[in-house]
PDB file of C-alpha atoms in Angstrom:
ATOM      1  CA  MET K 956       0.002   0.002  -0.001  1.00 44.00           C
ATOM      2  CA  SER K 957       1.397   3.435  -0.962  1.00 58.00           C
ATOM      3  CA  SER K 958       1.835   6.245   1.537  1.00 67.00           C
ATOM      4  CA  THR K 959      -0.986   8.152  -0.197  1.00 67.00           C
ATOM      5  CA  GLN K 960      -3.349   5.198   0.146  1.00 71.00           C
ATOM      6  CA  SER K 961      -2.359   4.857   3.789  1.00 92.00           C
ATOM      7  CA  ALA K 962      -3.042   8.553   4.353  1.00 93.00           C
ATOM      8  CA  GLU K 963      -6.440   8.286   2.683  1.00 94.00           C
ATOM      9  CA  GLN K 964      -7.420   5.329   4.843  1.00 94.00           C
ATOM     10  CA  LEU K 965      -6.105   7.043   7.966  1.00 95.00           C
ATOM     11  CA  LEU K 966      -8.076  10.239   7.255  1.00 95.00           C
ATOM     12  CA  GLN K 967     -11.219   8.206   6.600  1.00 94.00           C
ATOM     13  CA  ASP K 968     -10.734   6.308   9.856  1.00 94.00           C
ATOM     14  CA  MET K 969     -10.184   9.514  11.820  1.00 95.00           C
ATOM     15  CA  MET K 970     -13.276  11.121  10.332  1.00 95.00           C
ATOM     16  CA  THR K 971     -15.364   8.003  10.988  1.00 93.00           C
ATOM     17  CA  GLN K 972     -14.401   8.137  14.665  1.00 92.00           C
ATOM     18  CA  TYR K 973     -14.941  11.893  14.897  1.00 94.00           C
ATOM     19  CA  CYS K 974     -18.316  11.731  13.169  1.00 92.00           C
ATOM     20  CA  ASN K 975     -19.884   9.438  15.720  1.00 88.00           C
ATOM     21  CA  LEU K 976     -23.022  11.329  16.744  1.00 81.00           C
ATOM     22  CA  TYR K 977     -22.726   9.939  20.285  1.00 83.00           C
ATOM     23  CA  ARG K 978     -19.090  10.957  20.662  1.00 80.00           C
ATOM     24  CA  PRO K 979     -18.742  13.547  23.465  1.00 81.00           C
ATOM     25  CA  SER K 980     -18.440  17.053  22.015  1.00 78.00           C
ATOM     26  CA  SER K 981     -15.432  17.733  24.221  1.00 78.00           C
ATOM     27  CA  VAL K 982     -13.404  14.954  22.554  1.00 81.00           C
ATOM     28  CA  TYR K 983     -11.201  16.147  19.679  1.00 87.00           C
ATOM     29  CA  PRO K 984      -9.240  13.963  17.280  1.00 90.00           C
ATOM     30  CA  ASP K 985      -5.444  14.070  17.469  1.00 93.00           C
ATOM     31  CA  MET K 986      -5.012  17.462  15.753  1.00 95.00           C
ATOM     32  CA  LYS K 987      -1.278  17.070  15.118  1.00 95.00           C
ATOM     33  CA  LYS K 988      -1.857  13.720  13.464  1.00 95.00           C
ATOM     34  CA  LEU K 989      -4.801  15.116  11.473  1.00 96.00           C
ATOM     35  CA  ARG K 990      -2.704  17.988  10.099  1.00 96.00           C
ATOM     36  CA  GLU K 991       0.104  15.600   9.146  1.00 95.00           C
ATOM     37  CA  VAL K 992      -2.291  13.321   7.272  1.00 96.00           C
ATOM     38  CA  LEU K 993      -3.895  16.238   5.426  1.00 97.00           C
ATOM     39  CA  THR K 994      -0.515  17.440   4.133  1.00 96.00           C
ATOM     40  CA  LEU K 995       0.031  14.062   2.438  1.00 95.00           C
ATOM     41  CA  LEU K 996      -3.076  14.337   0.271  1.00 96.00           C
ATOM     42  CA  SER K 997      -3.993  16.461  -2.718  1.00 95.00           C
ATOM     43  CA  ASP K 998      -6.925  18.879  -2.645  1.00 96.00           C
ATOM     44  CA  GLN K 999      -8.924  16.495  -4.806  1.00 96.00           C
ATOM     45  CA  GLN K1000      -8.287  13.540  -2.489  1.00 95.00           C
ATOM     46  CA  LYS K1001      -9.206  15.578   0.601  1.00 96.00           C
ATOM     47  CA  LEU K1002     -12.339  16.910  -1.064  1.00 96.00           C
ATOM     48  CA  HIS K1003     -13.444  13.381  -1.947  1.00 95.00           C
ATOM     49  CA  LEU K1004     -13.007  12.102   1.613  1.00 95.00           C
ATOM     50  CA  LEU K1005     -14.380  15.174   3.411  1.00 96.00           C
ATOM     51  CA  GLN K1006     -17.494  15.391   1.227  1.00 94.00           C
ATOM     52  CA  GLN K1007     -18.559  11.935   2.329  1.00 92.00           C
ATOM     53  CA  TYR K1008     -21.401  11.487   4.773  1.00 91.00           C
ATOM     54  CA  TYR K1009     -20.371   9.701   7.946  1.00 88.00           C
ATOM     55  CA  SER K1010     -23.670   8.627   9.477  1.00 82.00           C
ATOM     56  CA  ILE K1011     -25.893  11.693   8.965  1.00 87.00           C
ATOM     57  CA  TRP K1012     -23.421  14.518   8.173  1.00 93.00           C
ATOM     58  CA  THR K1013     -20.065  15.395   6.674  1.00 95.00           C
ATOM     59  CA  PRO K1014     -17.136  16.106   9.047  1.00 96.00           C
ATOM     60  CA  LEU K1015     -17.666  19.854   8.639  1.00 97.00           C
ATOM     61  CA  HIS K1016     -21.310  19.497   9.674  1.00 96.00           C
ATOM     62  CA  TYR K1017     -20.241  17.687  12.849  1.00 95.00           C
ATOM     63  CA  ALA K1018     -17.606  20.346  13.562  1.00 96.00           C
ATOM     64  CA  ALA K1019     -20.206  23.104  13.045  1.00 95.00           C
ATOM     65  CA  TYR K1020     -22.710  21.270  15.270  1.00 93.00           C
ATOM     66  CA  ARG K1021     -20.106  20.892  18.021  1.00 94.00           C
ATOM     67  CA  ASP K1022     -18.670  24.395  17.542  1.00 94.00           C
ATOM     68  CA  HIS K1023     -15.197  22.958  16.936  1.00 96.00           C
ATOM     69  CA  THR K1024     -13.657  25.965  15.223  1.00 96.00           C
ATOM     70  CA  GLU K1025     -10.151  24.463  15.209  1.00 96.00           C
ATOM     71  CA  ILE K1026     -11.350  21.497  13.168  1.00 97.00           C
ATOM     72  CA  ILE K1027     -13.322  23.745  10.803  1.00 97.00           C
ATOM     73  CA  SER K1028     -10.227  25.849  10.223  1.00 97.00           C
ATOM     74  CA  THR K1029      -7.915  22.832   9.869  1.00 97.00           C
ATOM     75  CA  LEU K1030     -10.106  21.066   7.308  1.00 98.00           C
ATOM     76  CA  LEU K1031     -10.896  24.130   5.200  1.00 98.00           C
ATOM     77  CA  THR K1032      -7.446  25.713   5.176  1.00 97.00           C
ATOM     78  CA  SER K1033      -5.870  22.364   4.271  1.00 97.00           C
ATOM     79  CA  LEU K1034      -7.407  22.962   0.842  1.00 97.00           C
ATOM     80  CA  GLN K1035      -5.155  25.324  -1.103  1.00 95.00           C
ATOM     81  CA  SER K1036      -7.881  26.175  -3.599  1.00 94.00           C
ATOM     82  CA  SER K1037     -10.637  28.481  -2.315  1.00 94.00           C
ATOM     83  CA  ALA K1038     -12.879  26.983  -5.016  1.00 95.00           C
ATOM     84  CA  TYR K1039     -12.418  23.571  -3.373  1.00 96.00           C
ATOM     85  CA  ARG K1040     -13.228  25.087   0.021  1.00 97.00           C
ATOM     86  CA  LEU K1041     -16.518  26.432  -1.313  1.00 96.00           C
ATOM     87  CA  LYS K1042     -17.268  23.115  -3.000  1.00 95.00           C
ATOM     88  CA  LEU K1043     -16.732  21.304   0.299  1.00 96.00           C
ATOM     89  CA  LEU K1044     -19.206  23.633   1.995  1.00 96.00           C
ATOM     90  CA  MET K1045     -21.888  23.514  -0.693  1.00 92.00           C
ATOM     91  CA  VAL K1046     -24.482  20.807  -0.163  1.00 80.00           C
ATOM     92  CA  GLU K1047     -27.229  20.701  -2.762  1.00 68.00           C
ATOM     93  CA  LYS K1048     -30.777  20.869  -1.337  1.00 69.00           C
ATOM     94  CA  LEU K1049     -29.566  20.112   2.196  1.00 84.00           C
ATOM     95  CA  ASP K1050     -28.187  22.115   5.112  1.00 91.00           C
ATOM     96  CA  THR K1051     -24.665  23.379   4.545  1.00 94.00           C
ATOM     97  CA  PRO K1052     -22.287  23.456   7.539  1.00 95.00           C
ATOM     98  CA  LEU K1053     -23.097  27.185   7.696  1.00 94.00           C
ATOM     99  CA  HIS K1054     -26.802  26.350   8.119  1.00 93.00           C
ATOM    100  CA  THR K1055     -25.898  23.920  10.908  1.00 93.00           C
ATOM    101  CA  ALA K1056     -23.700  26.395  12.791  1.00 93.00           C
ATOM    102  CA  ALA K1057     -26.329  29.122  12.434  1.00 91.00           C
ATOM    103  CA  PHE K1058     -29.173  26.919  13.665  1.00 90.00           C
ATOM    104  CA  PHE K1059     -27.323  25.784  16.771  1.00 89.00           C
ATOM    105  CA  GLY K1060     -26.206  29.297  17.656  1.00 89.00           C
ATOM    106  CA  HIS K1061     -22.454  28.873  17.118  1.00 92.00           C
ATOM    107  CA  THR K1062     -21.269  32.355  16.169  1.00 92.00           C
ATOM    108  CA  ASP K1063     -17.549  31.484  16.198  1.00 94.00           C
ATOM    109  CA  SER K1064     -18.119  28.588  13.803  1.00 95.00           C
ATOM    110  CA  VAL K1065     -20.159  30.789  11.472  1.00 95.00           C
ATOM    111  CA  LYS K1066     -17.342  33.345  11.372  1.00 95.00           C
ATOM    112  CA  MET K1067     -14.647  30.711  10.939  1.00 97.00           C
ATOM    113  CA  ILE K1068     -16.430  29.177   7.935  1.00 96.00           C
ATOM    114  CA  LEU K1069     -16.904  32.536   6.234  1.00 96.00           C
ATOM    115  CA  ASN K1070     -13.371  33.740   7.000  1.00 96.00           C
ATOM    116  CA  CYS K1071     -11.992  30.827   4.962  1.00 96.00           C
ATOM    117  CA  LEU K1072     -13.708  32.132   1.811  1.00 96.00           C
ATOM    118  CA  THR K1073     -13.342  35.068  -0.553  1.00 94.00           C
ATOM    119  CA  ALA K1074     -15.922  37.872  -0.518  1.00 93.00           C
ATOM    120  CA  ASP K1075     -17.843  36.621  -3.550  1.00 93.00           C
ATOM    121  CA  GLN K1076     -17.834  33.070  -2.125  1.00 95.00           C
ATOM    122  CA  GLN K1077     -19.198  34.385   1.180  1.00 94.00           C
ATOM    123  CA  ILE K1078     -22.113  35.953  -0.678  1.00 92.00           C
ATOM    124  CA  GLN K1079     -22.732  32.707  -2.536  1.00 93.00           C
ATOM    125  CA  LEU K1080     -22.688  30.536   0.603  1.00 93.00           C
ATOM    126  CA  ILE K1081     -24.864  32.892   2.648  1.00 92.00           C
ATOM    127  CA  SER K1082     -27.402  32.867  -0.193  1.00 91.00           C
ATOM    128  CA  VAL K1083     -27.619  29.052  -0.417  1.00 91.00           C
ATOM    129  CA  ARG K1084     -31.058  27.646   0.418  1.00 90.00           C
ATOM    130  CA  ASN K1085     -31.520  24.203   1.950  1.00 89.00           C
ATOM    131  CA  GLY K1086     -34.247  21.660   1.243  1.00 86.00           C
ATOM    132  CA  ALA K1087     -36.737  23.844   3.115  1.00 86.00           C
ATOM    133  CA  SER K1088     -35.715  26.802   0.918  1.00 88.00           C
ATOM    134  CA  MET K1089     -34.080  28.554   3.881  1.00 89.00           C
ATOM    135  CA  THR K1090     -30.809  30.493   4.016  1.00 90.00           C
ATOM    136  CA  ALA K1091     -28.394  30.361   6.961  1.00 90.00           C
ATOM    137  CA  ILE K1092     -29.831  33.644   8.243  1.00 89.00           C
ATOM    138  CA  GLN K1093     -33.319  32.145   8.257  1.00 88.00           C
ATOM    139  CA  MET K1094     -31.991  29.020  10.006  1.00 88.00           C
ATOM    140  CA  ALA K1095     -30.555  31.215  12.749  1.00 87.00           C
ATOM    141  CA  ASP K1096     -34.008  32.782  13.139  1.00 81.00           C
ATOM    142  CA  VAL K1097     -35.554  29.310  13.352  1.00 79.00           C
ATOM    143  CA  GLY K1098     -32.992  28.253  15.929  1.00 72.00           C
ATOM    144  CA  LYS K1099     -33.868  31.354  17.922  1.00 65.00           C
ATOM    145  CA  SER K1100     -37.610  30.688  17.769  1.00 64.00           C
ATOM    146  CA  VAL K1101     -37.085  27.102  18.967  1.00 58.00           C
ATOM    147  CA  GLN K1102     -35.636  28.566  22.157  1.00 53.00           C
ATOM    148  CA  GLU K1103     -38.557  30.958  22.704  1.00 52.00           C
ATOM    149  CA  SER K1104     -41.242  30.177  25.246  1.00 49.00           C
ATOM    150  CA  GLU K1105     -43.451  32.049  27.656  1.00 46.00           C
ATOM    151  CA  VAL K1106     -41.288  31.031  30.596  1.00 48.00           C
ATOM    152  CA  GLU K1107     -37.601  31.105  29.779  1.00 51.00           C
ATOM    153  CA  THR K1108     -34.653  29.944  31.775  1.00 52.00           C
ATOM    154  CA  ALA K1109     -31.427  31.952  31.786  1.00 52.00           C
ATOM    155  CA  ILE K1110     -29.894  29.365  29.456  1.00 52.00           C
ATOM    156  CA  GLN K1111     -32.721  29.731  26.955  1.00 54.00           C
ATOM    157  CA  LYS K1112     -32.337  33.513  26.980  1.00 53.00           C
ATOM    158  CA  ALA K1113     -28.624  33.110  26.330  1.00 56.00           C
ATOM    159  CA  GLU K1114     -29.377  30.746  23.464  1.00 58.00           C
ATOM    160  CA  ARG K1115     -31.746  33.271  21.887  1.00 60.00           C
ATOM    161  CA  GLY K1116     -29.093  35.950  22.304  1.00 61.00           C
ATOM    162  CA  ARG K1117     -26.548  33.809  20.480  1.00 73.00           C
ATOM    163  CA  HIS K1118     -28.857  33.337  17.531  1.00 81.00           C
ATOM    164  CA  THR K1119     -29.496  37.067  17.353  1.00 83.00           C
ATOM    165  CA  ALA K1120     -25.728  37.625  17.252  1.00 84.00           C
ATOM    166  CA  ILE K1121     -25.433  35.150  14.390  1.00 87.00           C
ATOM    167  CA  VAL K1122     -28.136  36.848  12.343  1.00 84.00           C
ATOM    168  CA  ARG K1123     -26.329  40.154  12.859  1.00 86.00           C
ATOM    169  CA  ALA K1124     -22.935  38.629  11.992  1.00 87.00           C
ATOM    170  CA  LEU K1125     -24.236  36.980   8.825  1.00 88.00           C
ATOM    171  CA  ARG K1126     -25.816  40.205   7.638  1.00 88.00           C
ATOM    172  CA  GLU K1127     -22.603  42.115   8.364  1.00 90.00           C
ATOM    173  CA  TYR K1128     -20.576  39.565   6.393  1.00 90.00           C
ATOM    174  CA  GLN K1129     -23.040  39.774   3.514  1.00 88.00           C
ATOM    175  CA  GLN K1130     -22.963  43.578   3.434  1.00 91.00           C
ATOM    176  CA  ARG K1131     -19.158  43.713   3.650  1.00 90.00           C
ATOM    177  CA  ALA K1132     -18.756  41.043   0.982  1.00 90.00           C
ATOM    178  CA  ASP K1133     -21.238  42.828  -1.287  1.00 90.00           C
ATOM    179  CA  TYR K1134     -19.235  46.043  -0.885  1.00 90.00           C
ATOM    180  CA  LEU K1135     -15.901  44.311  -1.618  1.00 90.00           C
ATOM    181  CA  VAL K1136     -17.280  42.655  -4.735  1.00 88.00           C
ATOM    182  CA  ARG K1137     -18.782  45.936  -5.995  1.00 90.00           C
ATOM    183  CA  GLU K1138     -15.547  47.781  -5.246  1.00 90.00           C
ATOM    184  CA  GLN K1139     -13.482  45.188  -7.116  1.00 90.00           C
ATOM    185  CA  GLN K1140     -15.856  45.446 -10.058  1.00 90.00           C
ATOM    186  CA  ARG K1141     -15.495  49.244 -10.004  1.00 91.00           C
ATOM    187  CA  ILE K1142     -11.691  48.939 -10.010  1.00 91.00           C
ATOM    188  CA  ASP K1143     -11.795  46.428 -12.882  1.00 89.00           C
ATOM    189  CA  ASP K1144     -14.146  48.678 -14.881  1.00 90.00           C
ATOM    190  CA  GLU K1145     -11.860  51.659 -14.295  1.00 90.00           C
ATOM    191  CA  LYS K1146      -8.822  49.684 -15.481  1.00 88.00           C
ATOM    192  CA  THR K1147     -10.701  48.616 -18.589  1.00 88.00           C
ATOM    193  CA  ARG K1148     -11.773  52.210 -19.244  1.00 86.00           C
ATOM    194  CA  GLN K1149      -8.201  53.457 -18.895  1.00 85.00           C
ATOM    195  CA  GLN K1150      -6.887  50.759 -21.205  1.00 84.00           C
ATOM    196  CA  LEU K1151      -9.480  51.610 -23.838  1.00 85.00           C
ATOM    197  CA  SER K1152      -8.761  55.303 -23.402  1.00 80.00           C
ATOM    198  CA  GLY K1153      -5.058  54.636 -23.870  1.00 73.00           C
ATOM    199  CA  ILE K1154      -5.687  52.715 -27.050  1.00 65.00           C
ATOM    200  CA  ASN K1155      -7.909  55.456 -28.452  1.00 62.00           C
ATOM    201  CA  SER K1156      -5.414  58.196 -27.614  1.00 59.00           C
ATOM    202  CA  GLN K1157      -2.473  56.547 -29.384  1.00 58.00           C
ATOM    203  CA  PRO K1158      -1.332  58.471 -32.461  1.00 58.00           C
ATOM    204  CA  ILE K1159      -2.468  56.999 -35.743  1.00 51.00           C
ATOM    205  CA  ILE K1160       0.376  56.676 -38.201  1.00 50.00           C
ATOM    206  CA  VAL K1161      -0.699  56.920 -41.766  1.00 47.00           C
ATOM    207  CA  ALA K1162       1.700  55.543 -44.318  1.00 47.00           C
ATOM    208  CA  VAL K1163       1.672  57.508 -47.546  1.00 46.00           C
ATOM    209  CA  VAL K1164       2.940  55.671 -50.561  1.00 45.00           C
ATOM    210  CA  ILE K1165       4.157  57.905 -53.341  1.00 41.00           C
ATOM    211  CA  ILE K1166       3.941  56.364 -56.757  1.00 43.00           C
ATOM    212  CA  LEU K1167       6.484  57.846 -59.168  1.00 38.00           C
TER     213      LEU K1167
END
């Protein structure tokens, strides 16, 4: 068995153990070992293994559910390509890890996921709708409403407060990302205008052929 095959099997085994729904949330995998294994694999190999569903979710879903920001960061930043990072986070017609983090009120996980993406990718992920046609912002609202009752404990009030913070954070990310994308478009348009202006302002040399 090659070292790459060994690394693939080892990563799959580690993710299978981590993605046990009944595993205590306080139990992390060996992070040093995880980072070492990830460095041995290509982006495509990591994407293939990390997109798999272990029981009911992908590893990133479990990390978002447990608010394990270190694992979220380690898995996403191990992918050199930001396009691969977005692809790992996009789940067609189901909850993305961003939906999961938002629903359970994990503000740090929401921020960690978005900080691993470019501005235009942040907009794209925040806009994704799950099978219930809900965005992550709407899922945070749902998570908040689940905590609401006529008689609330202090914990329930704190939970509702966390969801409110997530809604605010997601909207701030969306607004900032929208601005950055618009600003980059403005800069690109200005460069194009200057290039076209430069071409138009170049002297036209007319060759005159004298026939004797």
